[in-house]
Coordinates of C-alpha atoms in Angstrom, one line a residue:
M1039 CA -17.1 -130.3 -96.3
T1040 CA -18.7 -133.6 -97.4
E1041 CA -22.4 -133.8 -96.8
D1042 CA -23.6 -136.8 -94.7
I1043 CA -25.3 -139.5 -96.7
D1044 CA -28.9 -140.0 -95.6
I1045 CA -29.3 -143.8 -95.5
I1046 CA -32.8 -145.2 -95.0
H1047 CA -32.9 -148.5 -93.1
S1048 CA -35.8 -150.9 -93.5
P1049 CA -37.5 -152.2 -90.4
L1050 CA -37.2 -155.7 -92.0
T1051 CA -33.4 -155.5 -91.2
Q1052 CA -32.9 -158.4 -88.8
T1053 CA -30.6 -161.0 -87.3
Y1054 CA -31.0 -164.6 -88.7
S1055 CA -29.6 -167.5 -86.6
A1056 CA -29.3 -171.1 -87.8
E1057 CA -27.0 -174.1 -87.4
G1058 CA -24.6 -172.2 -85.1
H1059 CA -24.3 -169.2 -87.5
S1060 CA -25.8 -165.7 -87.2
L1061 CA -26.3 -163.5 -90.2
R1062 CA -27.3 -159.9 -90.3
V1063 CA -29.8 -159.3 -93.2
L1064 CA -29.5 -155.6 -94.0
I1065 CA -32.0 -153.8 -96.2
Y1066 CA -31.4 -150.1 -96.9
R1067 CA -31.6 -147.4 -99.6
L1068 CA -30.7 -143.8 -100.4
P1069 CA -33.6 -141.3 -100.6
D1070 CA -33.6 -141.5 -104.5
T1071 CA -32.8 -145.3 -105.0
Q1072 CA -34.5 -148.6 -104.7
W1073 CA -33.7 -151.0 -101.9
S1074 CA -30.2 -152.7 -101.5
L1075 CA -29.7 -156.1 -99.9
E1076 CA -26.6 -157.0 -97.9
V1077 CA -26.0 -160.1 -95.7
V1078 CA -23.1 -159.9 -93.1
D1079 CA -21.8 -163.0 -91.3
E1080 CA -20.1 -163.3 -87.9
Q1081 CA -16.7 -162.5 -89.3
G1082 CA -17.9 -159.3 -91.0
T1083 CA -17.8 -160.8 -94.5
S1084 CA -20.4 -159.0 -96.5
T1085 CA -22.5 -160.2 -99.5
V1086 CA -24.2 -157.4 -101.4
W1087 CA -26.7 -158.0 -104.2
D1088 CA -25.9 -156.1 -107.4
D1089 CA -29.6 -155.9 -108.2
L1090 CA -31.8 -153.4 -106.4
F1091 CA -35.3 -154.2 -105.2
E1092 CA -38.5 -152.2 -105.7
T1093 CA -39.6 -153.1 -102.2
D1094 CA -37.8 -154.1 -99.0
K1095 CA -40.2 -157.1 -98.8
Q1096 CA -38.8 -158.3 -102.1
A1097 CA -35.3 -157.9 -100.8
L1098 CA -36.1 -160.0 -97.7
E1099 CA -37.7 -162.7 -99.7
E1100 CA -34.6 -162.9 -101.9
A1101 CA -32.3 -163.2 -98.9
F1102 CA -34.4 -166.0 -97.4
M1103 CA -34.6 -167.8 -100.7
T1104 CA -30.9 -167.6 -101.4
I1105 CA -29.9 -168.8 -97.9
E1106 CA -32.4 -171.6 -98.0
T1107 CA -31.3 -172.7 -101.5
E1108 CA -27.6 -172.7 -100.9
G1109 CA -27.6 -173.7 -97.2
I1110 CA -26.4 -171.3 -94.6
G1111 CA -22.9 -173.0 -94.3
N1112 CA -22.4 -173.0 -98.1
F1113 CA -23.6 -169.4 -98.3
I1114 CA -21.0 -168.2 -95.8
T1115 CA -18.2 -170.2 -97.5
K1116 CA -19.2 -168.8 -100.8
A1117 CA -19.2 -165.3 -99.4
H1118 CA -15.6 -165.8 -98.0
H1119 CA -14.4 -166.9 -101.4
K1120 CA -15.8 -163.7 -103.0
A1121 CA -14.7 -161.4 -100.2
K1122 CA -12.0 -159.8 -102.4
A1123 CA -14.3 -159.3 -105.3
V1124 CA -15.0 -155.8 -106.6
E1125 CA -17.8 -154.2 -104.6
P1126 CA -21.0 -153.1 -106.3
A1127 CA -21.1 -149.4 -107.3
L1128 CA -23.8 -148.6 -104.8
L1129 CA -21.7 -150.0 -101.9
K1130 CA -18.8 -147.9 -103.0
A1131 CA -20.9 -144.9 -103.0
L1132 CA -21.9 -145.6 -99.4
T1133 CA -18.3 -146.2 -98.2
Q1134 CA -18.4 -143.4 -95.7
G1135 CA -21.7 -144.5 -94.3
K1136 CA -20.9 -148.2 -94.3
I1137 CA -23.9 -150.2 -93.1
Q1138 CA -22.7 -152.0 -90.0
P1139 CA -25.2 -152.4 -87.1
T1140 CA -24.1 -151.0 -83.8
A1141 CA -24.1 -153.2 -80.7
Q1142 CA -27.2 -151.5 -79.6
E1143 CA -29.0 -152.2 -82.9
V1144 CA -28.2 -155.9 -82.6
Q1145 CA -29.4 -155.9 -79.1
D1146 CA -32.6 -154.2 -80.1
M1147 CA -33.2 -156.8 -82.8
M1148 CA -33.0 -159.6 -80.3
A1149 CA -34.9 -157.8 -77.5
P1150 CA -38.2 -159.3 -76.4
L1151 CA -41.3 -157.5 -77.5
S1152 CA -42.8 -155.0 -75.0
D1153 CA -46.3 -155.6 -73.6
E1154 CA -47.6 -153.0 -75.9
E1155 CA -45.9 -154.6 -78.9
L1156 CA -47.3 -158.0 -78.0
E1157 CA -50.8 -156.5 -77.7
E1158 CA -50.4 -154.9 -81.1
L1159 CA -49.3 -158.2 -82.7
D1160 CA -52.1 -160.0 -80.9
R1161 CA -54.7 -157.6 -82.4
F1162 CA -53.2 -157.9 -85.9
L1163 CA -53.3 -161.7 -85.8
L1164 CA -56.9 -161.6 -84.6
Y1165 CA -58.3 -158.8 -86.8
G1166 CA -55.8 -157.9 -89.4
V1167 CA -55.4 -161.3 -91.2
D1168 CA -58.3 -162.3 -93.4
N1169 CA -58.0 -166.0 -92.8
D1170 CA -59.9 -168.0 -90.2
E1171 CA -56.9 -170.3 -89.8
A1172 CA -54.4 -167.6 -88.9
M1173 CA -52.6 -168.1 -85.7
T1174 CA -53.4 -166.3 -82.4
L1175 CA -50.5 -164.8 -80.5
D1176 CA -50.2 -167.7 -78.0
R1177 CA -50.4 -170.3 -80.7
M1178 CA -47.7 -168.5 -82.7
D1179 CA -45.5 -168.3 -79.6
G1180 CA -45.7 -172.1 -79.1
Y1181 CA -45.1 -172.6 -82.8
L1182 CA -42.0 -170.4 -82.7
H1183 CA -40.7 -172.2 -79.6
A1184 CA -40.8 -175.5 -81.4
L1185 CA -38.9 -174.0 -84.3
A1186 CA -36.3 -172.4 -82.0
I1187 CA -35.4 -175.5 -80.0
G1188 CA -36.1 -178.4 -82.4
P1189 CA -33.6 -180.7 -84.1
Q1190 CA -33.1 -178.8 -87.3
T1191 CA -33.4 -175.3 -88.7
I1192 CA -36.6 -174.5 -90.6
M1193 CA -36.3 -171.6 -93.0
P1194 CA -38.8 -168.7 -92.6
S1195 CA -40.1 -169.3 -96.1
Q1196 CA -41.3 -172.7 -94.8
W1197 CA -42.8 -171.6 -91.5
L1198 CA -44.0 -168.0 -92.0
P1199 CA -47.0 -168.9 -94.3
K1200 CA -48.6 -171.1 -91.6
V1201 CA -48.6 -168.1 -89.3
W1202 CA -51.1 -166.3 -91.6
G1203 CA -53.1 -169.5 -92.3
E1204 CA -53.1 -172.5 -94.6
D1205 CA -52.2 -171.8 -98.3
S1206 CA -51.0 -168.3 -97.4
A1207 CA -47.9 -166.5 -98.8
M1208 CA -44.8 -165.9 -96.8
M1209 CA -46.1 -162.4 -95.9
P1210 CA -49.8 -161.4 -95.4
P1211 CA -51.3 -159.2 -98.0
M1212 CA -51.5 -155.5 -97.0
D1213 CA -52.2 -152.3 -98.7
N1214 CA -49.9 -150.4 -96.4
M1215 CA -46.2 -151.3 -96.9
D1216 CA -45.2 -149.5 -93.8
Q1217 CA -47.6 -151.7 -91.7
L1218 CA -46.3 -154.8 -93.4
N1219 CA -42.7 -153.9 -92.5
H1220 CA -43.7 -153.2 -89.0
I1221 CA -45.6 -156.4 -88.4
M1222 CA -42.9 -158.5 -90.0
G1223 CA -40.4 -156.8 -87.9
L1224 CA -42.4 -157.7 -84.7
V1225 CA -42.7 -161.4 -85.8
M1226 CA -39.1 -161.8 -86.6
R1227 CA -37.9 -160.0 -83.5
H1228 CA -40.1 -162.2 -81.3
Y1229 CA -38.6 -165.3 -83.0
N1230 CA -35.1 -164.0 -82.5
S1231 CA -35.7 -163.1 -78.9
I1232 CA -36.8 -166.7 -78.2
I1233 CA -33.6 -168.0 -79.8
S1234 CA -31.6 -165.5 -77.8
G1235 CA -33.2 -166.5 -74.6
F1236 CA -32.2 -170.1 -74.9
E1237 CA -28.7 -169.1 -75.7
Q1238 CA -28.3 -167.4 -72.4
K1239 CA -26.8 -169.2 -69.4
P1240 CA -29.0 -170.1 -67.7
P1241 CA -31.6 -170.1 -70.5
F1242 CA -34.3 -167.4 -70.2
V1243 CA -37.6 -169.0 -71.1
A1244 CA -40.9 -167.0 -71.2
P1245 CA -43.6 -168.8 -73.1
C1246 CA -46.6 -166.6 -73.8
W1247 CA -50.1 -167.7 -72.9
G1248 CA -53.0 -166.2 -71.1
T1249 CA -55.5 -167.0 -68.3
Y1250 CA -59.2 -167.9 -68.4
E1251 CA -61.8 -166.9 -65.9
Y1252 CA -64.0 -169.8 -64.7
D1253 CA -66.7 -169.8 -62.0
I1254 CA -64.3 -171.3 -59.6
G1255 CA -61.4 -168.9 -60.3
E1256 CA -58.8 -167.8 -62.9
F1257 CA -56.4 -170.4 -64.3
E1258 CA -53.6 -170.4 -66.8
N1259 CA -54.6 -171.5 -70.3
A1260 CA -51.8 -173.0 -72.4
E1261 CA -53.8 -175.2 -74.7
G1262 CA -53.5 -172.8 -77.7
W1263 CA -49.8 -172.4 -77.0
A1264 CA -49.3 -176.2 -76.9
Y1265 CA -51.2 -176.7 -80.1
G1266 CA -48.9 -174.2 -81.8
F1267 CA -45.9 -176.1 -80.5
T1268 CA -47.3 -179.3 -82.0
E1269 CA -47.7 -177.5 -85.3
G1270 CA -44.0 -176.6 -85.3
V1271 CA -43.2 -180.2 -84.6
A1272 CA -45.4 -181.4 -87.4
L1273 CA -43.3 -179.4 -90.0
N1274 CA -40.9 -182.3 -89.7
R1275 CA -42.2 -184.8 -87.1
A1276 CA -39.8 -187.5 -88.3
A1277 CA -36.8 -185.5 -87.2
W1278 CA -38.3 -185.3 -83.6
K1279 CA -38.5 -189.1 -83.4
P1280 CA -35.4 -189.6 -81.2
L1281 CA -37.0 -187.4 -78.6
F1282 CA -40.3 -189.3 -78.7
D1283 CA -38.3 -192.6 -78.5
S1284 CA -36.5 -191.5 -75.3
P1285 CA -38.2 -192.1 -72.0
L1286 CA -37.0 -188.7 -70.7
G1287 CA -38.1 -187.1 -73.9
Q1288 CA -41.5 -188.5 -73.6
Q1289 CA -41.7 -187.2 -70.1
W1290 CA -40.6 -183.7 -71.1
Y1291 CA -43.0 -183.6 -74.1
R1292 CA -45.9 -185.0 -72.1
P1293 CA -47.5 -181.7 -70.7
I1294 CA -47.3 -180.2 -74.2
G1295 CA -48.8 -183.3 -75.9
L1296 CA -51.6 -183.6 -73.4
L1297 CA -52.6 -180.0 -73.8
G1298 CA -51.9 -179.6 -77.6
E1299 CA -52.5 -182.9 -79.4
E1300 CA -55.9 -184.2 -80.2
S1301 CA -55.2 -187.9 -79.5
F1302 CA -52.1 -188.0 -77.3
S1303 CA -52.9 -190.8 -74.9
A1304 CA -55.8 -193.0 -73.7
D1305 CA -55.9 -191.1 -70.4
Q1306 CA -55.7 -187.6 -72.0
D1307 CA -59.3 -186.6 -71.3
E1308 CA -59.1 -187.8 -67.7
L1309 CA -55.8 -185.8 -67.1
T1310 CA -57.0 -182.6 -68.7
K1311 CA -60.6 -182.6 -67.4
T1312 CA -60.4 -179.6 -65.0
P1313 CA -58.9 -176.1 -65.2
E1314 CA -56.7 -177.1 -62.2
Q1315 CA -55.3 -180.1 -64.1
R1316 CA -54.6 -178.0 -67.2
E1317 CA -52.9 -175.3 -65.2
Q1318 CA -50.7 -177.8 -63.5
L1319 CA -49.6 -179.1 -66.9
A1320 CA -49.0 -175.6 -68.2
Q1321 CA -46.7 -174.9 -65.2
Q1322 CA -44.5 -177.9 -66.2
I1323 CA -43.8 -176.5 -69.7
E1324 CA -41.0 -174.1 -69.0
S1325 CA -38.7 -176.8 -67.5
S1326 CA -39.7 -179.1 -70.4
L1327 CA -38.6 -176.5 -72.9
V1328 CA -35.2 -176.2 -71.2
N1329 CA -34.7 -179.9 -71.3
I1330 CA -35.9 -180.3 -74.9
H1331 CA -33.5 -177.6 -76.0
A1332 CA -30.6 -179.3 -74.2
F1333 CA -31.6 -182.7 -75.8
W1334 CA -31.3 -181.3 -79.3
L1335 CA -28.3 -179.1 -78.7
P1336 CA -25.7 -181.8 -79.4
L1337 CA -27.4 -182.6 -82.8
R1338 CA -27.4 -178.9 -83.7
E1339 CA -23.7 -178.7 -82.9
A1340 CA -23.0 -181.8 -84.8
I1341 CA -24.6 -180.4 -87.9
H1342 CA -22.5 -177.3 -87.5
E1343 CA -19.3 -179.4 -87.1
R1344 CA -20.2 -181.5 -90.1
D1345 CA -20.7 -178.3 -92.2
T1346 CA -17.3 -177.1 -91.0
S1347 CA -15.6 -180.4 -91.8
Q1348 CA -17.2 -180.5 -95.3
R1349 CA -15.6 -177.2 -96.1
L1350 CA -12.3 -178.7 -95.0
R1351 CA -12.8 -182.1 -96.7
T1352 CA -10.2 -181.6 -99.4
K1353 CA -7.6 -181.2 -96.6
V1354 CA -8.6 -184.1 -94.4
G1355 CA -7.8 -187.8 -95.3
R1356 CA -10.6 -190.3 -94.9
N1357 CA -8.6 -192.3 -92.4
E1358 CA -7.4 -189.3 -90.4
P1359 CA -9.1 -188.2 -87.1
C1360 CA -12.3 -186.2 -87.8
P1361 CA -11.6 -182.4 -87.2
C1362 CA -14.9 -182.1 -85.2
G1363 CA -13.1 -183.8 -82.3
S1364 CA -15.3 -186.9 -81.9
G1365 CA -12.2 -189.2 -81.9
K1366 CA -13.6 -191.2 -84.9
K1367 CA -12.0 -191.5 -88.3
F1368 CA -13.2 -188.8 -90.7
K1369 CA -14.8 -191.4 -93.0
K1370 CA -16.8 -192.8 -90.1
C1371 CA -17.9 -189.4 -88.7
C1372 CA -18.5 -186.1 -90.5
G1373 CA -17.1 -187.6 -93.7
S1374 CA -20.1 -189.8 -93.9
A1375 CA -23.2 -188.0 -95.2
A1376 CA -25.4 -190.3 -93.2
E1377 CA -23.7 -189.8 -89.9
L1378 CA -24.6 -187.2 -87.3
H1379 CA -23.0 -187.7 -83.9

């Protein structure tokens, strides 16, 4: 009778979504080996690194760096080309215990954090990061919302350091690797759950901010959240310009800008003077997020279609209809590097 293989799964295993694609980043090991890294796309095509990693943190950094360097579309195409290649020896050894997440595991990775987990993450950001510029939970939530619904995908290697404070590494320094894995798992799961919420029909939107007790009563306080959102926008503010140039876009962004930007408008101080005014602005944010997400969705889909057409470029004539379905000639649409429709 064959003995079951005891596979140890890292808590850093996660779903990564970008540009219309979803990848599963799998990090695992046997009891007496170092960490293995595997990335699986939507079609089940698997890329397994031949090299092993001393820590699961190193494996995760390698996955992010490779996907960022190659681009997620090119990474998937390259994986398909290598699909019939000989599998690494370790993967062969694990054949009977093939690492494929169950539907429940995928659902768990996209599930919103519980109240207890949010409180734990809040405490860590407040007291566990030795950097005065580290984000608070509400500020990080606003930051992640901007990344989730904005015009382009920002890789974790670009946005994670800012969570821990300026000039920080992608992951906060810790003596306890288990705690690092746990905290990173919470952050990434929270980000994934925001993305998952907007993909639902209708979108599920639940921005996270608190309340503040004044002499006249208790009011919602979304200023930190809004400031975090503006920091997400600032990672590539030029890409957000079409929204800011649109009258409707200006209207949707207005409550966030009034609460989060330092010099948003000449009447900003007058419109945010009282707790009641600030709460009224906070209560407009959920509908603003739904509209901003919808505004950028065609662009995200266009990027995905262009990536697809670029993979087919050798099969499509420049004067033929573009395969994305826009009705334009290929050379005037996805065949032009400068065009996004």
